[in-house]
CSV table of C-alpha atoms in Angstrom, one decimal:
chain,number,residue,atom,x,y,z
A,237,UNK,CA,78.1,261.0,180.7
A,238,UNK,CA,74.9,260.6,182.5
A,239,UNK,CA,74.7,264.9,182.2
A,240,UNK,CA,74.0,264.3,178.1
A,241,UNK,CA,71.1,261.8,178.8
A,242,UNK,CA,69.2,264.3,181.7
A,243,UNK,CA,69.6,267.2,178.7
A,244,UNK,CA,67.9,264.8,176.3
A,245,UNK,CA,65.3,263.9,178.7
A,246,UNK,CA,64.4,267.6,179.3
A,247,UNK,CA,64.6,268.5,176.2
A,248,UNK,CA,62.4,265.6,175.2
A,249,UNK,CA,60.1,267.0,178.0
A,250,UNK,CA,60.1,270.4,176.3
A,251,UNK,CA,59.4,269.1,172.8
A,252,UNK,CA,56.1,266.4,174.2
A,253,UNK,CA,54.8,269.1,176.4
A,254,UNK,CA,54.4,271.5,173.5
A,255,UNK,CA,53.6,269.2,170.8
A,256,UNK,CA,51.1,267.0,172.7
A,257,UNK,CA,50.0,269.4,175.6
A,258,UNK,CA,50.7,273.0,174.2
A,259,UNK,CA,53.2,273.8,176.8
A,260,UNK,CA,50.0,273.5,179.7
A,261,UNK,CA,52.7,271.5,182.0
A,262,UNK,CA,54.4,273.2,184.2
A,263,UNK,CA,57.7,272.6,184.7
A,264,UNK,CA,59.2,269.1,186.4
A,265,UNK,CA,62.2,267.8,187.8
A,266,UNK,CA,63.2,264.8,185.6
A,267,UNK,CA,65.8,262.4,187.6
A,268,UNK,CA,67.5,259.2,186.7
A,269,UNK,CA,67.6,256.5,189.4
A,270,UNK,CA,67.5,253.2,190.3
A,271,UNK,CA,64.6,251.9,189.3
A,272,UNK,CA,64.8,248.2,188.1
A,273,UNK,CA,61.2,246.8,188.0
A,274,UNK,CA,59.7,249.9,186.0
A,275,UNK,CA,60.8,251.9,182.9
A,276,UNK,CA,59.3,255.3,185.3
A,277,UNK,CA,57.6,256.8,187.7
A,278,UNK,CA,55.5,260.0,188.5
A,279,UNK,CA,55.6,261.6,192.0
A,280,UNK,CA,52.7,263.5,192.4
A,281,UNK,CA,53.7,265.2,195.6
A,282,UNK,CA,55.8,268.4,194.6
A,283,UNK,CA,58.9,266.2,196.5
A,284,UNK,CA,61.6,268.8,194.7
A,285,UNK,CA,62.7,272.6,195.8
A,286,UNK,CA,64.5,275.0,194.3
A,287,UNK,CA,64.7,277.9,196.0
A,288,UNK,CA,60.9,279.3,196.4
A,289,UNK,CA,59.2,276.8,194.0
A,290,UNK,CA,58.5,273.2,194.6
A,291,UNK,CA,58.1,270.6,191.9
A,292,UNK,CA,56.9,267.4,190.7
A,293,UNK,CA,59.3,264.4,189.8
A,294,UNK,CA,59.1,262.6,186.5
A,295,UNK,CA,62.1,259.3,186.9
A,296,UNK,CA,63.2,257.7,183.9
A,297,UNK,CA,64.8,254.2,185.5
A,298,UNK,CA,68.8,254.1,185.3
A,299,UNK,CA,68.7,249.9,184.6
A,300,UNK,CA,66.7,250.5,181.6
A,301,UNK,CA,68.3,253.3,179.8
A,302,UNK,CA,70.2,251.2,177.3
A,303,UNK,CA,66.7,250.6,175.3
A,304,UNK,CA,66.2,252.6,172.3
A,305,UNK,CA,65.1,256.5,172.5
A,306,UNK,CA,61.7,256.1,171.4
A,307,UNK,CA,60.9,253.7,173.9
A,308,UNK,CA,62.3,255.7,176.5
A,309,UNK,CA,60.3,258.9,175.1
A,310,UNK,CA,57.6,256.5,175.3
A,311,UNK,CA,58.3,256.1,179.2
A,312,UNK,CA,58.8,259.9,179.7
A,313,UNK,CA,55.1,260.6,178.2
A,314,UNK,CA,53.3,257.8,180.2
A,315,UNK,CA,54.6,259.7,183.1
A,316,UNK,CA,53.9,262.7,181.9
A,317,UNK,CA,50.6,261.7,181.0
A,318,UNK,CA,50.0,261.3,184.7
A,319,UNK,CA,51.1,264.6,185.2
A,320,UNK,CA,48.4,266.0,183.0
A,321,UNK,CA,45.8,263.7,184.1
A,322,UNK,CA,46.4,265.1,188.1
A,323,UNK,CA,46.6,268.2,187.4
A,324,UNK,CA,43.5,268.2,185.4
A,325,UNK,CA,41.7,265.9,188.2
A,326,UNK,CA,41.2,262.8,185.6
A,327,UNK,CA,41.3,259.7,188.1
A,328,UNK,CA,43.8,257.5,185.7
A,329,UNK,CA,44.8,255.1,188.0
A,330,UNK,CA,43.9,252.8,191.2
A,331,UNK,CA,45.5,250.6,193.4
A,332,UNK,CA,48.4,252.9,195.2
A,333,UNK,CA,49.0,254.1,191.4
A,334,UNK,CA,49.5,250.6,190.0
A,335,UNK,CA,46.6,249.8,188.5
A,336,UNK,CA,46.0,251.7,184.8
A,337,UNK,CA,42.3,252.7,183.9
A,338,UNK,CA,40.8,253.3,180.8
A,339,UNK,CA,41.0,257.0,181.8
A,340,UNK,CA,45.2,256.8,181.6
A,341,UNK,CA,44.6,254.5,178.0
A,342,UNK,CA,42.3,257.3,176.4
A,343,UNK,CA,44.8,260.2,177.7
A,344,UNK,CA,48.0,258.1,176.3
A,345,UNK,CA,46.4,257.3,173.1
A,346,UNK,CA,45.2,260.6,172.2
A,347,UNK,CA,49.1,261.7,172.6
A,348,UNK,CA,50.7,259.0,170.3
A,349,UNK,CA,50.9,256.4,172.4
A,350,UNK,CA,50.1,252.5,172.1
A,351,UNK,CA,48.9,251.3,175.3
A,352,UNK,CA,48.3,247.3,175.5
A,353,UNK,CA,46.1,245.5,178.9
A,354,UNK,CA,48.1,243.4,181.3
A,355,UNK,CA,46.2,241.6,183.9
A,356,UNK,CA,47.8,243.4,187.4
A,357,UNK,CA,48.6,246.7,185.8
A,358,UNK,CA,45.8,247.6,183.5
A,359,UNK,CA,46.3,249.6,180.2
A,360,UNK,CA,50.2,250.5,181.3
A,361,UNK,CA,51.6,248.5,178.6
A,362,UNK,CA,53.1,251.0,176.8
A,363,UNK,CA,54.7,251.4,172.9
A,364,UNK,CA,55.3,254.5,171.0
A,365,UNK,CA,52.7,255.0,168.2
A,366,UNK,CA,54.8,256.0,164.3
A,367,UNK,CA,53.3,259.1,164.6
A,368,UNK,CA,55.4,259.7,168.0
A,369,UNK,CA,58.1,258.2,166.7
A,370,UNK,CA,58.3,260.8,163.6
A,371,UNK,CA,57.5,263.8,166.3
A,372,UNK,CA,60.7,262.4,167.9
A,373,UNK,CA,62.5,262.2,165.0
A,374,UNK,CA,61.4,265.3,163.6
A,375,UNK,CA,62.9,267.2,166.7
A,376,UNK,CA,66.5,265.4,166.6
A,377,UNK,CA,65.5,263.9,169.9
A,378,UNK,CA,68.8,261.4,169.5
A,379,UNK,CA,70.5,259.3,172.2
A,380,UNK,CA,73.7,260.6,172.9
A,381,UNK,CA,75.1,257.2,174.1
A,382,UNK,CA,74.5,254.0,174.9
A,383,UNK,CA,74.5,253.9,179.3
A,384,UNK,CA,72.5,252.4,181.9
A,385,UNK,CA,73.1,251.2,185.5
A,386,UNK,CA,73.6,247.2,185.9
A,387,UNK,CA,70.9,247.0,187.8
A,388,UNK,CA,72.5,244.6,190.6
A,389,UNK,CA,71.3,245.0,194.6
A,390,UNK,CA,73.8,247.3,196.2
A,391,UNK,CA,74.6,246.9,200.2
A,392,UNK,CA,75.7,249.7,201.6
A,393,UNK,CA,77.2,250.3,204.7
A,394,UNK,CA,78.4,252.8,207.9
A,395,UNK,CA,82.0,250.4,208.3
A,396,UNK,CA,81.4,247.2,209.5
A,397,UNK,CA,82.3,245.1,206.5
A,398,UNK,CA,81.4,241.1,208.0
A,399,UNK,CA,78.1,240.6,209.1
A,400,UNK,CA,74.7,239.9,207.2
A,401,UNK,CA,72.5,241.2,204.7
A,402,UNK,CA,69.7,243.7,205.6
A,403,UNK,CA,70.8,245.1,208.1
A,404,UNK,CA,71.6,241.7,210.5
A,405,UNK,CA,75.3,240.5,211.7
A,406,UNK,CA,75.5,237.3,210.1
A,407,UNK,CA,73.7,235.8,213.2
A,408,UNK,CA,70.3,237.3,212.0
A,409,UNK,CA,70.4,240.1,214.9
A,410,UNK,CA,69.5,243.7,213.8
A,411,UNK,CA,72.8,245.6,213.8
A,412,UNK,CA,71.1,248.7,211.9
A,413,UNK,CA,74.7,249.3,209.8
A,414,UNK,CA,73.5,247.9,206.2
A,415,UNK,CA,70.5,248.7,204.3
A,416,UNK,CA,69.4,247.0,200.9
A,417,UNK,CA,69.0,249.3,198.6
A,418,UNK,CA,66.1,247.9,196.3
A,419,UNK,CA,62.9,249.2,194.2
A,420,UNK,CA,60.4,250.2,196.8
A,421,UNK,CA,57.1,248.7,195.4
A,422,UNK,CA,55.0,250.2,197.7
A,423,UNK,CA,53.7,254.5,197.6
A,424,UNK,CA,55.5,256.1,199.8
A,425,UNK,CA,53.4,258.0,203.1
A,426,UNK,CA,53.0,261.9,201.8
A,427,UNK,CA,52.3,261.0,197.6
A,428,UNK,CA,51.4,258.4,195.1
A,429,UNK,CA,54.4,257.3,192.6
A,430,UNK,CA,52.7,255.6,189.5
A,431,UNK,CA,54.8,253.7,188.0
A,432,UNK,CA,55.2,252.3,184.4
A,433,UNK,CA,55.6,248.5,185.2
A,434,UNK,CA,58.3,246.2,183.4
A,435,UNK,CA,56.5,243.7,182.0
């Protein structure tokens, strides 16, 4: 199931990249993960190999798949967006990626995006413009079906099933045999991840 929404993501990929960038980014490796407090991120470290090549990651957030495809299209080109904006060395964000400049706002707009202020996050706000929409539509860039993860904290575990959360054995010690698994908020060591905030 999840298969049919990566093809429509890289094919959505295909489709902005030519018709708002003519075809000037490279190739990415789009992935669908957990993600619950943003729509999407962009890791501007080339964190993916295949074979020889290494590439950037674009994420489209698993919890908030179920909203409709021009919003998510929306999401994909913010992120992609940042993509151009590195690669052409236009400084569109601060603050560990967070923070959206007026750089990122001119970039998004001039590629049919709506992009609203929010106090923390800058110009990230993000809405697709009817122009995008009709690009979208114009392509039959269609959701194949309606999935997306719950979105509930996971603990997972090497065997011992009593004990704590986060790691501790109900007592508060350390045990090291459960981890949460929850949105990292902060960029990790070796890139920046800029993130589209849920607002």
């Amino acid at each position: 199931m999840l298969k049919n929404m990566q093809e429509v993501l890289e094919y959505g990929f295909e489709v902005l990249n030519e018709v708002y960038f003519g075809n000037a980014l490279p190739p990415v490796v789009i992935t669908i993960m957990s993600s619950p407090k943003t729509y999407g991120h962009f890791t501007t470290g080339r964190v993916w190999k295949a074979e020889e090549n290494h590439y950037n990651e674009i994420n489209i957030s698993a919890e908030h798949l179920d909203r409709n495809i021009e919003e998510t299209m929306a999401t994909l080109m913010h992120e992609m967006v940042h993509y151009y904006c590195q690669l052409s060395g236009i400084n569109d964000t601060s603050k560990e990626g967070r923070y959206h400049n007026r750089n990122f706002k001119r970039e998004a707009e001039t590629r049919g995006l709506i992009i609203s202020y929010c106090k923390y996050i800058g110009y990230s706000v993000t809405e697709p413009s009817e122009g995008f929409i009709e690009v979208i539509q114009s392509h039959g860039v269609e959701k194949p079906l309606d999935i997306n993860r719950d979105g509930e904290m996971i603990i997972m575990g090497t065997g011992n099933s009593s004990g704590g959360n986060n790691g501790t054995d109900g007592n508060g010690n350390q045990t090291g045999n459960k981890k949460q698994v929850q949105e990292n908020t902060s960029a990790p060591a070796v890139e920046t991840v800029f993130a589209q905030q849920k607002i």
